CSV table of C-alpha atoms and ligand atoms in Angstrom, one decimal:
chain,number,residue,atom,x,y,z
Z,261,MET,CA,-28.9,36.6,0.7
Z,262,THR,CA,-25.7,34.4,1.1
Z,263,LYS,CA,-27.8,32.1,3.2
Z,264,ALA,CA,-30.6,31.9,0.6
Z,265,LEU,CA,-28.1,31.4,-2.2
Z,266,LEU,CA,-26.5,28.6,-0.3
Z,267,ILE,CA,-30.0,27.0,0.2
Z,268,VAL,CA,-30.8,27.4,-3.5
Z,269,GLY,CA,-27.4,25.9,-4.3
Z,270,CYS,CA,-28.0,22.9,-2.1
Z,271,MET,CA,-31.5,22.3,-3.5
Z,272,THR,CA,-30.1,22.2,-7.0
Z,273,CYS,CA,-27.1,19.9,-6.1
Z,274,LEU,CA,-28.7,17.5,-3.7
Z,275,PRO,CA,-30.8,15.5,-6.1
Z,276,LEU,CA,-27.6,15.2,-8.4
Z,277,HIS,CA,-26.1,12.5,-6.1
Z,278,ALA,CA,-29.7,11.4,-5.4
Z,279,ASN,CA,-29.8,7.8,-6.0
Z,280,ALA,CA,-27.7,4.7,-5.5
Z,281,TRP,CA,-28.2,1.6,-7.3
Z,282,GLY,CA,-31.9,2.4,-8.2
Z,283,MET,CA,-34.6,0.4,-6.6
Z,284,LEU,CA,-33.7,-2.7,-8.4
Z,285,GLY,CA,-30.0,-2.7,-7.8
Z,286,HIS,CA,-30.4,-2.3,-4.1
Z,287,ARG,CA,-33.1,-5.0,-4.0
Z,288,ILE,CA,-31.0,-7.4,-6.0
Z,289,VAL,CA,-28.0,-7.0,-3.7
Z,290,GLY,CA,-30.3,-7.6,-0.6
Z,291,GLN,CA,-32.0,-10.6,-2.2
Z,292,ILE,CA,-28.6,-12.3,-3.0
Z,293,ALA,CA,-27.3,-11.6,0.5
Z,294,GLU,CA,-30.4,-13.3,1.9
Z,295,ALA,CA,-29.5,-16.4,0.0
Z,296,HIS,CA,-26.1,-16.6,1.5
Z,297,LEU,CA,-26.8,-16.0,5.1
Z,298,SER,CA,-26.1,-18.6,7.8
Z,299,LYS,CA,-29.0,-19.9,9.8
Z,300,LYS,CA,-27.9,-17.8,12.8
Z,301,ALA,CA,-27.7,-14.7,10.6
Z,302,LEU,CA,-31.2,-15.3,9.0
Z,303,LYS,CA,-32.5,-15.5,12.6
Z,304,GLY,CA,-30.7,-12.4,13.6
Z,305,VAL,CA,-31.9,-10.4,10.6
Z,306,LYS,CA,-35.5,-11.6,11.3
Z,307,GLY,CA,-35.2,-10.6,14.9
Z,308,VAL,CA,-34.5,-7.1,13.7
Z,309,LEU,CA,-36.6,-6.6,10.6
Z,310,GLY,CA,-39.5,-9.1,11.3
Z,311,ASN,CA,-41.1,-9.9,8.0
Z,312,GLU,CA,-39.2,-7.2,6.0
Z,313,THR,CA,-36.8,-8.8,3.7
Z,314,LEU,CA,-33.4,-7.5,3.1
Z,315,ALA,CA,-34.5,-6.7,-0.4
Z,316,MET,CA,-37.4,-4.6,0.8
Z,317,ALA,CA,-35.4,-3.0,3.6
Z,318,SER,CA,-32.7,-1.9,1.1
Z,319,ASN,CA,-34.4,1.2,-0.4
Z,320,TRP,CA,-35.3,2.8,2.9
Z,321,GLY,CA,-31.9,4.8,2.8
Z,322,ASP,CA,-33.2,6.5,-0.5
Z,323,PHE,CA,-36.8,6.9,0.5
Z,324,ILE,CA,-36.0,8.9,3.5
Z,325,LYS,CA,-34.3,11.5,1.4
Z,326,SER,CA,-37.7,13.1,1.0
Z,327,ASP,CA,-37.9,13.8,4.7
Z,328,THR,CA,-35.6,16.8,5.5
Z,329,SER,CA,-34.9,15.5,9.0
Z,330,TYR,CA,-32.7,13.0,7.4
Z,331,ASN,CA,-30.7,15.4,5.4
Z,332,TYR,CA,-27.7,14.6,7.7
Z,333,LEU,CA,-27.5,11.3,5.9
Z,334,TYR,CA,-26.6,12.9,2.5
Z,335,ASN,CA,-22.9,12.0,2.5
Z,336,TRP,CA,-23.4,8.5,3.7
Z,337,HIS,CA,-24.2,7.1,0.2
Z,338,PHE,CA,-20.8,7.7,-1.4
Z,339,VAL,CA,-17.2,8.2,-1.0
Z,340,ASN,CA,-15.2,10.4,-3.5
Z,341,LEU,CA,-11.9,9.1,-4.7
Z,342,PRO,CA,-9.4,10.9,-6.9
Z,343,ALA,CA,-8.1,9.5,-10.3
Z,344,GLY,CA,-4.9,7.5,-10.4
Z,345,LEU,CA,-4.7,5.9,-7.0
Z,346,ASP,CA,-3.2,2.5,-6.4
Z,347,LYS,CA,-4.6,0.2,-3.8
Z,348,GLN,CA,-2.6,1.8,-0.8
Z,349,GLY,CA,-3.5,5.2,-2.1
Z,350,VAL,CA,-7.1,4.4,-1.8
Z,351,PHE,CA,-6.8,2.9,1.8
Z,352,ASN,CA,-4.9,6.1,2.7
Z,353,VAL,CA,-7.8,8.2,1.6
Z,354,LEU,CA,-10.3,6.0,3.4
Z,355,ASP,CA,-8.3,6.2,6.5
Z,356,LYS,CA,-8.0,9.9,6.4
Z,357,VAL,CA,-11.5,11.1,5.4
Z,358,GLN,CA,-13.2,12.4,8.5
Z,359,GLU,CA,-16.6,13.2,7.1
Z,360,PRO,CA,-19.4,10.6,7.0
Z,361,ASN,CA,-19.3,8.4,3.9
Z,362,VAL,CA,-20.3,5.1,2.6
Z,363,TYR,CA,-17.2,3.5,3.9
Z,364,ASN,CA,-16.9,4.7,7.4
Z,365,LYS,CA,-20.5,4.4,8.3
Z,366,VAL,CA,-20.6,0.6,7.7
Z,367,PRO,CA,-18.7,-0.3,11.0
Z,368,GLU,CA,-21.0,2.1,12.9
Z,369,MET,CA,-24.1,0.3,11.7
Z,370,VAL,CA,-22.5,-3.0,12.5
Z,371,ALA,CA,-21.6,-1.9,15.9
Z,372,ILE,CA,-25.3,-0.9,16.7
Z,373,LEU,CA,-26.4,-4.2,15.6
Z,374,LYS,CA,-23.9,-6.0,17.8
Z,375,ASP,CA,-24.8,-4.0,20.8
Z,376,ASN,CA,-27.2,-5.5,23.2
Z,377,ASN,CA,-27.9,-2.1,24.5
Z,378,SER,CA,-29.2,-0.7,21.1
Z,379,SER,CA,-32.9,-0.2,21.0
Z,380,ALA,CA,-35.1,-2.1,18.6
Z,381,GLU,CA,-35.6,1.1,16.7
Z,382,GLN,CA,-31.9,1.8,16.5
Z,383,LYS,CA,-31.3,-1.8,15.3
Z,384,VAL,CA,-34.1,-1.4,12.5
Z,385,PHE,CA,-32.4,1.9,11.4
Z,386,ALA,CA,-28.9,0.2,11.4
Z,387,MET,CA,-30.0,-2.8,9.4
Z,388,ARG,CA,-31.7,-1.0,6.8
Z,389,MET,CA,-28.9,1.5,6.3
Z,390,LEU,CA,-26.4,-1.3,6.3
Z,391,VAL,CA,-28.1,-3.1,3.5
Z,392,HIS,CA,-28.4,0.2,1.6
Z,393,LEU,CA,-24.7,1.3,2.2
Z,394,ILE,CA,-23.1,-2.1,1.2
Z,395,GLY,CA,-25.2,-1.8,-2.1
Z,396,ASP,CA,-23.9,1.8,-2.7
Z,397,LEU,CA,-20.3,0.8,-1.7
Z,398,ASN,CA,-20.3,-1.7,-4.6
Z,399,GLN,CA,-21.9,0.7,-7.2
Z,400,PRO,CA,-18.7,1.9,-9.0
Z,401,MET,CA,-20.1,5.4,-9.5
Z,402,HIS,CA,-20.4,5.8,-5.6
Z,403,THR,CA,-16.6,5.6,-5.2
Z,404,ALA,CA,-15.7,8.0,-8.2
Z,405,ARG,CA,-14.7,11.5,-8.6
Z,406,LYS,CA,-15.7,14.5,-6.7
Z,407,ASP,CA,-15.3,17.0,-9.5
Z,408,ASP,CA,-18.1,15.4,-11.6
Z,409,LEU,CA,-20.1,14.3,-8.5
Z,410,GLY,CA,-19.6,10.7,-9.3
Z,411,GLY,CA,-20.4,11.0,-12.8
Z,412,ASN,CA,-23.6,13.0,-12.2
Z,413,LYS,CA,-22.0,15.8,-14.2
Z,414,VAL,CA,-21.0,13.6,-17.1
Z,415,ALA,CA,-23.9,14.1,-19.6
Z,416,VAL,CA,-24.7,11.3,-21.9
Z,417,THR,CA,-27.6,9.8,-23.6
Z,418,TRP,CA,-29.0,6.4,-22.9
Z,419,PHE,CA,-30.9,5.0,-25.7
Z,420,GLY,CA,-31.6,8.5,-27.0
Z,421,GLU,CA,-32.8,9.9,-23.7
Z,422,LYS,CA,-30.9,12.6,-21.7
Z,423,SER,CA,-29.1,10.9,-18.8
Z,424,ASN,CA,-25.6,11.0,-17.1
Z,425,LEU,CA,-23.0,8.5,-16.4
Z,426,HIS,CA,-24.0,8.1,-12.7
Z,427,ARG,CA,-27.7,7.5,-13.6
Z,428,VAL,CA,-26.7,4.9,-16.3
Z,429,TRP,CA,-25.1,2.9,-13.6
Z,430,ASP,CA,-27.8,3.5,-11.0
Z,431,GLU,CA,-30.6,2.5,-13.1
Z,432,GLY,CA,-30.3,2.6,-17.0
Z,433,LEU,CA,-28.1,-0.6,-17.4
Z,434,ILE,CA,-30.0,-2.6,-14.7
Z,435,GLU,CA,-33.6,-1.6,-16.0
Z,436,TYR,CA,-32.4,-2.4,-19.5
Z,437,GLN,CA,-32.2,-6.1,-18.6
Z,438,GLN,CA,-35.9,-6.2,-18.0
Z,439,LEU,CA,-35.9,-8.5,-15.1
Z,440,SER,CA,-37.6,-8.2,-11.7
Z,441,TYR,CA,-35.2,-8.1,-8.7
Z,442,THR,CA,-36.2,-11.7,-7.9
Z,443,GLU,CA,-35.5,-12.8,-11.3
Z,444,TYR,CA,-32.3,-10.8,-11.6
Z,445,ALA,CA,-31.0,-12.2,-8.4
Z,446,LYS,CA,-31.8,-15.7,-9.5
Z,447,ALA,CA,-30.1,-15.2,-12.8
Z,448,ILE,CA,-26.8,-13.9,-11.5
Z,449,ASP,CA,-26.4,-15.7,-8.2
Z,450,TYR,CA,-23.9,-18.2,-9.5
Z,451,PRO,CA,-20.5,-17.0,-8.0
Z,452,SER,CA,-17.6,-19.3,-9.0
Z,453,THR,CA,-15.6,-21.2,-6.4
Z,454,ALA,CA,-12.7,-18.8,-7.4
Z,455,GLN,CA,-14.9,-15.6,-7.0
Z,456,LEU,CA,-16.3,-16.8,-3.5
Z,457,ALA,CA,-12.8,-17.7,-2.4
Z,458,SER,CA,-11.4,-14.3,-3.3
Z,459,TRP,CA,-14.5,-12.2,-2.2
Z,460,ASN,CA,-14.9,-14.0,1.1
Z,461,GLY,CA,-11.3,-13.0,2.2
Z,462,LEU,CA,-11.8,-9.2,1.5
Z,463,SER,CA,-11.9,-6.5,4.0
Z,464,LEU,CA,-14.5,-3.6,3.5
Z,465,ARG,CA,-11.8,-1.4,2.0
Z,466,ASP,CA,-10.8,-4.0,-0.4
Z,467,TYR,CA,-14.4,-4.0,-1.7
Z,468,VAL,CA,-14.1,-0.1,-2.0
Z,469,TYR,CA,-11.0,-0.6,-4.0
Z,470,GLY,CA,-12.7,-3.1,-6.2
Z,471,SER,CA,-15.5,-0.7,-6.8
Z,472,TYR,CA,-12.9,2.1,-7.5
Z,473,GLU,CA,-11.1,-0.1,-10.0
Z,474,ALA,CA,-14.5,-0.7,-11.7
Z,475,CYS,CA,-15.2,3.0,-11.9
Z,476,ASN,CA,-11.8,3.6,-13.5
Z,477,GLN,CA,-12.7,1.1,-16.1
Z,478,ILE,CA,-16.0,2.9,-16.6
Z,479,TYR,CA,-14.4,6.4,-16.8
Z,480,ALA,CA,-11.8,5.1,-19.4
Z,481,LYS,CA,-14.6,4.0,-21.7
Z,482,THR,CA,-17.2,6.6,-21.2
Z,483,LYS,CA,-16.9,10.4,-22.0
Z,484,GLY,CA,-19.3,13.3,-21.8
Z,485,ASP,CA,-21.7,13.5,-24.6
Z,486,ASP,CA,-21.4,9.8,-25.4
Z,487,LYS,CA,-24.4,8.3,-27.0
Z,488,LEU,CA,-24.8,5.0,-25.1
Z,489,SER,CA,-27.0,2.1,-26.1
Z,490,TYR,CA,-26.6,-1.5,-27.2
Z,491,GLN,CA,-22.9,-1.6,-27.4
Z,492,TYR,CA,-22.5,-0.1,-23.9
Z,493,ASN,CA,-24.7,-2.8,-22.5
Z,494,PHE,CA,-22.7,-5.5,-24.3
Z,495,ASN,CA,-19.4,-4.1,-23.0
Z,496,PHE,CA,-20.4,-3.6,-19.4
Z,497,LEU,CA,-23.2,-6.1,-18.5
Z,498,LYS,CA,-20.5,-8.5,-17.1
Z,499,LEU,CA,-18.9,-5.9,-14.8
Z,500,LEU,CA,-22.5,-4.7,-13.7
Z,501,ASN,CA,-23.5,-8.3,-12.7
Z,502,GLU,CA,-20.3,-9.0,-11.1
Z,503,GLN,CA,-20.7,-5.8,-8.8
Z,504,LEU,CA,-24.2,-6.7,-7.9
Z,505,LEU,CA,-23.3,-10.2,-7.1
Z,506,LYS,CA,-20.2,-9.1,-5.1
Z,507,GLY,CA,-22.4,-6.6,-3.3
Z,508,GLY,CA,-24.8,-9.4,-2.3
Z,509,ILE,CA,-21.8,-11.6,-1.1
Z,510,CYS,CA,-20.3,-8.7,0.7
Z,511,LEU,CA,-23.5,-8.0,2.6
Z,512,ALA,CA,-24.0,-11.7,3.5
Z,513,ASN,CA,-20.4,-11.8,4.9
Z,514,VAL,CA,-20.9,-8.8,7.0
Z,515,LEU,CA,-24.2,-10.1,8.4
Z,516,ASN,CA,-22.8,-13.6,8.9
Z,517,GLU,CA,-20.0,-12.1,10.9
Z,518,ILE,CA,-22.3,-10.1,13.1
Z,519,TYR,CA,-24.4,-13.1,13.9
Z,520,LYS,CA,-21.7,-15.7,14.2
Y,624,ZN,ZN1,-27.7,5.5,-1.5
């Protein structure tokens, strides 16, 4: 009985944290990253993925959720961080958390890709998950609160349709721009010299902190039952595009480092 309840409980809560950036968000991050790869990294990525682009590899981490043998990857898509932390506070949590999460799985994927003894199959897995995880890591609602499941429990409407805060950031805002992923990547891939200079020097946990700061801004301006539409798009489009671009640069830097 208890077991049955648990299973039902899991079935009802799993899809809540279901996505990440939706299809578009992940592909935009992959597409931008590809444009910032060194020659060596381009060759290295091709050596692993063949003709599968980073953009097309990026959604695999979500697609496999329909296969129960991959349920163990459930926690890999996010890291929960409590409110009110400063930078060191975030770092302390990241250092302490033992269970798999979007932050501590990245170095493992990197290690598989760097290891000459990894099989081709292991490398494809690691590459696809790396692209996906770096996307998730820069989606602000993937570094958000545990008690509301990263905004999944914050019910809002998006242009009159029932939604939640997490989903608005996964999909709603991005889809509202009505661009394909290639158009989107092309439209925002103009990092300023200052942005590049600051982002290039960041560690992975700095990127998590940036995402956490972005989620704090979002929480401060979005409450349950809010009716979100034009004004929300106007207020947050800049932050959305910055996180997407930053995710692409972050991924390119990680890959350039692997294949230097
Ligand atoms: Zn994900």
